[in-house]
């Protein structure tokens, strides 16, 4: 069955010393990490919003408010799994996910395959259905000066079979 719905997600987190950097559920060695109520995983947040958007569901901020103590320091993999369950509940399942991570440093090339595998595992997809690309900010703006990490994601859904 073909793709029926597509959704886009975007997220940005401020980078700050003394925080962990987790992207796509993979810990990244870095002198600064993402500030945020949860673990600050911009990749999982963008993918979660892309899935929710494609299904026409409320967004990540509505489902998992940052005022809710339950989500303080939360593993964003859990948020993604919950969102995926809501997507399935609405009668859809993911077909593929494509991701662009915007980060000046460290370079993500050594981590991309692991991020891809971890995203595929969380989404219940084959690795060939998940793609992760990394872009720097060319020294410009919040990304380029290392003040932030961001992620853009697109997800496609089809009607669930069975
Ligand atoms: Mg976020």
PDB file of C-alpha atoms and ligand atoms in Angstrom:
ATOM      1  CA  UNK A   1       0.000   0.000   0.000  1.00  0.00           C
ATOM      2  CA  UNK A   2       1.271   3.462  -0.825  1.00  0.00           C
ATOM      3  CA  UNK A   3       2.041   6.487   1.277  1.00  0.00           C
ATOM      4  CA  UNK A   4      -1.065   8.318   2.394  1.00  0.00           C
ATOM      5  CA  UNK A   5       0.208  11.058   4.672  1.00  0.00           C
ATOM      6  CA  UNK A   6       3.405  13.045   5.202  1.00  0.00           C
ATOM      7  CA  UNK A   7       4.422  15.206   8.135  1.00  0.00           C
ATOM      8  CA  UNK A   8       7.268  17.554   8.978  1.00  0.00           C
ATOM      9  CA  UNK A   9       8.891  18.145  12.354  1.00  0.00           C
ATOM     10  CA  UNK A  10      11.460  20.659  13.548  1.00  0.00           C
ATOM     11  CA  UNK A  11      13.155  21.176  16.877  1.00  0.00           C
ATOM     12  CA  UNK A  12      15.949  23.303  18.296  1.00  0.00           C
ATOM     13  CA  UNK A  13      17.723  23.180  21.623  1.00  0.00           C
ATOM     14  CA  UNK A  14      20.188  25.610  23.135  1.00  0.00           C
ATOM     15  CA  UNK A  15      23.617  24.040  23.760  1.00  0.00           C
ATOM     16  CA  UNK A  16      25.177  24.581  27.135  1.00  0.00           C
ATOM     17  CA  UNK A  17      28.247  23.251  28.998  1.00  0.00           C
ATOM     18  CA  UNK A  18      27.653  20.537  31.567  1.00  0.00           C
ATOM     19  CA  UNK A  19      24.725  18.888  29.773  1.00  0.00           C
ATOM     20  CA  UNK A  20      24.671  15.583  27.925  1.00  0.00           C
ATOM     21  CA  UNK A  21      24.248  15.616  24.161  1.00  0.00           C
ATOM     22  CA  UNK A  22      21.875  12.897  22.957  1.00  0.00           C
ATOM     23  CA  UNK A  23      20.811  12.846  19.319  1.00  0.00           C
ATOM     24  CA  UNK A  24      18.665  10.157  17.758  1.00  0.00           C
ATOM     25  CA  UNK A  25      18.813   8.303  21.092  1.00  0.00           C
ATOM     26  CA  UNK A  26      22.626   8.067  20.755  1.00  0.00           C
ATOM     27  CA  UNK A  27      24.916   9.722  23.329  1.00  0.00           C
ATOM     28  CA  UNK A  28      27.409  12.002  21.554  1.00  0.00           C
ATOM     29  CA  UNK A  29      30.747  12.955  23.074  1.00  0.00           C
ATOM     30  CA  UNK A  30      30.653  16.757  23.280  1.00  0.00           C
ATOM     31  CA  UNK A  31      31.826  19.590  25.566  1.00  0.00           C
ATOM     32  CA  UNK A  32      28.250  20.881  25.646  1.00  0.00           C
ATOM     33  CA  UNK A  33      24.793  19.394  25.570  1.00  0.00           C
ATOM     34  CA  UNK A  34      21.198  20.308  24.944  1.00  0.00           C
ATOM     35  CA  UNK A  35      19.285  22.371  27.439  1.00  0.00           C
ATOM     36  CA  UNK A  36      15.724  21.181  27.867  1.00  0.00           C
ATOM     37  CA  UNK A  37      13.054  19.781  30.129  1.00  0.00           C
ATOM     38  CA  UNK A  38      13.525  16.234  28.814  1.00  0.00           C
ATOM     39  CA  UNK A  39      16.866  14.841  27.628  1.00  0.00           C
ATOM     40  CA  UNK A  40      16.810  17.499  24.897  1.00  0.00           C
ATOM     41  CA  UNK A  41      17.082  15.039  22.006  1.00  0.00           C
ATOM     42  CA  UNK A  42      16.224  17.373  19.113  1.00  0.00           C
ATOM     43  CA  UNK A  43      16.289  14.492  16.611  1.00  0.00           C
ATOM     44  CA  UNK A  44      13.714  12.388  18.447  1.00  0.00           C
ATOM     45  CA  UNK A  45      11.587  15.480  19.095  1.00  0.00           C
ATOM     46  CA  UNK A  46      11.570  16.419  15.404  1.00  0.00           C
ATOM     47  CA  UNK A  47      10.817  12.835  14.339  1.00  0.00           C
ATOM     48  CA  UNK A  48       8.033  12.607  16.942  1.00  0.00           C
ATOM     49  CA  UNK A  49       6.452  15.813  15.616  1.00  0.00           C
ATOM     50  CA  UNK A  50       6.771  14.625  12.008  1.00  0.00           C
ATOM     51  CA  UNK A  51       4.896  11.410  12.873  1.00  0.00           C
ATOM     52  CA  UNK A  52       2.232  13.241  14.884  1.00  0.00           C
ATOM     53  CA  UNK A  53       1.863  15.855  12.152  1.00  0.00           C
ATOM     54  CA  UNK A  54       1.439  13.220   9.463  1.00  0.00           C
ATOM     55  CA  UNK A  55      -1.304  11.543  11.512  1.00  0.00           C
ATOM     56  CA  UNK A  56      -3.021  14.871  12.194  1.00  0.00           C
ATOM     57  CA  UNK A  57      -2.502  14.482  15.939  1.00  0.00           C
ATOM     58  CA  UNK A  58      -1.632  17.176  18.525  1.00  0.00           C
ATOM     59  CA  UNK A  59       2.069  18.070  18.568  1.00  0.00           C
ATOM     60  CA  UNK A  60       4.764  16.979  21.017  1.00  0.00           C
ATOM     61  CA  UNK A  61       4.377  20.095  23.174  1.00  0.00           C
ATOM     62  CA  UNK A  62       0.664  19.418  23.579  1.00  0.00           C
ATOM     63  CA  UNK A  63       1.036  15.688  24.285  1.00  0.00           C
ATOM     64  CA  UNK A  64       4.058  16.011  26.577  1.00  0.00           C
ATOM     65  CA  UNK A  65       3.977  19.512  28.142  1.00  0.00           C
ATOM     66  CA  UNK A  66       7.289  20.805  29.528  1.00  0.00           C
ATOM     67  CA  UNK A  67       5.392  21.906  32.639  1.00  0.00           C
ATOM     68  CA  UNK A  68       4.672  18.245  33.450  1.00  0.00           C
ATOM     69  CA  UNK A  69       7.176  16.890  36.022  1.00  0.00           C
ATOM     70  CA  UNK A  70       6.709  13.409  34.483  1.00  0.00           C
ATOM     71  CA  UNK A  71       8.750  14.522  31.474  1.00  0.00           C
ATOM     72  CA  UNK A  72      11.591  16.179  33.402  1.00  0.00           C
ATOM     73  CA  UNK A  73      14.810  14.533  32.212  1.00  0.00           C
ATOM     74  CA  UNK A  74      12.647  12.079  30.275  1.00  0.00           C
ATOM     75  CA  UNK A  75      14.167   9.650  27.789  1.00  0.00           C
ATOM     76  CA  UNK A  76      12.780  11.010  24.523  1.00  0.00           C
ATOM     77  CA  UNK A  77      12.681   7.446  23.194  1.00  0.00           C
ATOM     78  CA  UNK A  78       9.742   6.915  25.527  1.00  0.00           C
ATOM     79  CA  UNK A  79       8.002   9.996  24.122  1.00  0.00           C
ATOM     80  CA  UNK A  80       8.576   8.731  20.582  1.00  0.00           C
ATOM     81  CA  UNK A  81       7.207   5.299  21.476  1.00  0.00           C
ATOM     82  CA  UNK A  82       4.109   6.870  23.010  1.00  0.00           C
ATOM     83  CA  UNK A  83       3.581   9.084  19.969  1.00  0.00           C
ATOM     84  CA  UNK A  84       4.038   6.076  17.698  1.00  0.00           C
ATOM     85  CA  UNK A  85       1.386   4.212  19.668  1.00  0.00           C
ATOM     86  CA  UNK A  86      -0.980   7.177  19.166  1.00  0.00           C
ATOM     87  CA  UNK A  87      -0.210   7.161  15.428  1.00  0.00           C
ATOM     88  CA  UNK A  88      -0.981   3.428  15.232  1.00  0.00           C
ATOM     89  CA  UNK A  89      -4.121   3.986  17.285  1.00  0.00           C
ATOM     90  CA  UNK A  90      -5.268   6.470  14.661  1.00  0.00           C
ATOM     91  CA  UNK A  91      -4.882   3.769  12.007  1.00  0.00           C
ATOM     92  CA  UNK A  92      -1.498   4.597  10.474  1.00  0.00           C
ATOM     93  CA  UNK A  93       2.043   3.239  10.543  1.00  0.00           C
ATOM     94  CA  UNK A  94       5.342   4.761   9.423  1.00  0.00           C
ATOM     95  CA  UNK A  95       6.752   4.024   5.965  1.00  0.00           C
ATOM     96  CA  UNK A  96       9.983   5.994   6.157  1.00  0.00           C
ATOM     97  CA  UNK A  97      11.635   8.841   8.032  1.00  0.00           C
ATOM     98  CA  UNK A  98      14.230  11.288   6.734  1.00  0.00           C
ATOM     99  CA  UNK A  99      16.221  13.513   9.073  1.00  0.00           C
ATOM    100  CA  UNK A 100      18.606  16.463   8.777  1.00  0.00           C
ATOM    101  CA  UNK A 101      20.575  17.340  11.922  1.00  0.00           C
ATOM    102  CA  UNK A 102      21.921  20.881  12.087  1.00  0.00           C
ATOM    103  CA  UNK A 103      25.016  20.994  14.309  1.00  0.00           C
ATOM    104  CA  UNK A 104      28.368  22.737  13.996  1.00  0.00           C
ATOM    105  CA  UNK A 105      30.381  20.339  16.147  1.00  0.00           C
ATOM    106  CA  UNK A 106      31.178  17.637  16.859  1.00  0.00           C
ATOM    107  CA  UNK A 107      30.920  16.171  13.398  1.00  0.00           C
ATOM    108  CA  UNK A 108      28.239  13.503  13.383  1.00  0.00           C
ATOM    109  CA  UNK A 109      29.633  11.298  10.624  1.00  0.00           C
ATOM    110  CA  UNK A 110      30.957   8.677  13.096  1.00  0.00           C
ATOM    111  CA  UNK A 111      27.506   8.461  14.766  1.00  0.00           C
ATOM    112  CA  UNK A 112      25.134   8.545  11.812  1.00  0.00           C
ATOM    113  CA  UNK A 113      24.840   4.792  11.315  1.00  0.00           C
ATOM    114  CA  UNK A 114      24.132   4.222  14.999  1.00  0.00           C
ATOM    115  CA  UNK A 115      21.527   7.006  14.994  1.00  0.00           C
ATOM    116  CA  UNK A 116      19.929   5.438  11.944  1.00  0.00           C
ATOM    117  CA  UNK A 117      19.856   1.983  13.545  1.00  0.00           C
ATOM    118  CA  UNK A 118      18.442   3.332  16.785  1.00  0.00           C
ATOM    119  CA  UNK A 119      15.725   5.357  15.010  1.00  0.00           C
ATOM    120  CA  UNK A 120      14.816   2.299  12.936  1.00  0.00           C
ATOM    121  CA  UNK A 121      14.583   0.171  16.071  1.00  0.00           C
ATOM    122  CA  UNK A 122      12.354   2.706  17.856  1.00  0.00           C
ATOM    123  CA  UNK A 123      10.119   3.057  14.788  1.00  0.00           C
ATOM    124  CA  UNK A 124       9.943  -0.648  14.003  1.00  0.00           C
ATOM    125  CA  UNK A 125      11.358   0.009  10.538  1.00  0.00           C
ATOM    126  CA  UNK A 126      14.233  -1.440   8.542  1.00  0.00           C
ATOM    127  CA  UNK A 127      17.363   0.722   8.541  1.00  0.00           C
ATOM    128  CA  UNK A 128      16.828   1.294   4.803  1.00  0.00           C
ATOM    129  CA  UNK A 129      13.640   3.198   5.724  1.00  0.00           C
ATOM    130  CA  UNK A 130      15.470   5.698   7.919  1.00  0.00           C
ATOM    131  CA  UNK A 131      17.977   8.261   6.722  1.00  0.00           C
ATOM    132  CA  UNK A 132      20.108  10.617   8.802  1.00  0.00           C
ATOM    133  CA  UNK A 133      22.042  13.509   7.304  1.00  0.00           C
ATOM    134  CA  UNK A 134      24.128  16.107   9.118  1.00  0.00           C
ATOM    135  CA  UNK A 135      24.719  19.731   8.152  1.00  0.00           C
ATOM    136  CA  UNK A 136      26.860  22.392   9.789  1.00  0.00           C
ATOM    137  CA  UNK A 137      25.839  26.039   9.948  1.00  0.00           C
ATOM    138  CA  UNK A 138      28.941  27.218   8.064  1.00  0.00           C
ATOM    139  CA  UNK A 139      29.890  29.301  11.100  1.00  0.00           C
ATOM    140  CA  UNK A 140      26.718  31.379  10.791  1.00  0.00           C
ATOM    141  CA  UNK A 141      23.826  31.975  13.155  1.00  0.00           C
ATOM    142  CA  UNK A 142      22.891  30.016  16.280  1.00  0.00           C
ATOM    143  CA  UNK A 143      23.869  26.686  14.712  1.00  0.00           C
ATOM    144  CA  UNK A 144      27.111  27.869  13.159  1.00  0.00           C
ATOM    145  CA  UNK A 145      28.343  29.527  16.351  1.00  0.00           C
ATOM    146  CA  UNK A 146      27.645  26.380  18.354  1.00  0.00           C
ATOM    147  CA  UNK A 147      24.850  27.886  20.439  1.00  0.00           C
ATOM    148  CA  UNK A 148      22.213  25.425  19.289  1.00  0.00           C
ATOM    149  CA  UNK A 149      21.454  22.061  17.764  1.00  0.00           C
ATOM    150  CA  UNK A 150      18.417  21.657  15.528  1.00  0.00           C
ATOM    151  CA  UNK A 151      16.760  18.957  13.513  1.00  0.00           C
ATOM    152  CA  UNK A 152      14.350  18.827  10.598  1.00  0.00           C
ATOM    153  CA  UNK A 153      12.487  15.566   9.974  1.00  0.00           C
ATOM    154  CA  UNK A 154       9.959  14.255   7.487  1.00  0.00           C
ATOM    155  CA  UNK A 155       7.829  11.169   8.065  1.00  0.00           C
ATOM    156  CA  UNK A 156       5.560   9.274   5.694  1.00  0.00           C
ATOM    157  CA  UNK A 157       2.669   7.105   6.883  1.00  0.00           C
ATOM    158  CA  UNK A 158       0.465   4.490   5.292  1.00  0.00           C
ATOM    159  CA  UNK A 159      -2.786   3.056   6.498  1.00  0.00           C
ATOM    160  CA  UNK A 160      -2.082   0.255   8.963  1.00  0.00           C
ATOM    161  CA  UNK A 161      -2.522  -3.263   7.708  1.00  0.00           C
ATOM    162  CA  UNK A 162      -3.983  -5.700  10.186  1.00  0.00           C
TER     163      UNK A 162
HETATM  164 MG1  LIG B   1      12.707  19.587  21.956  1.00  0.00          MG
END
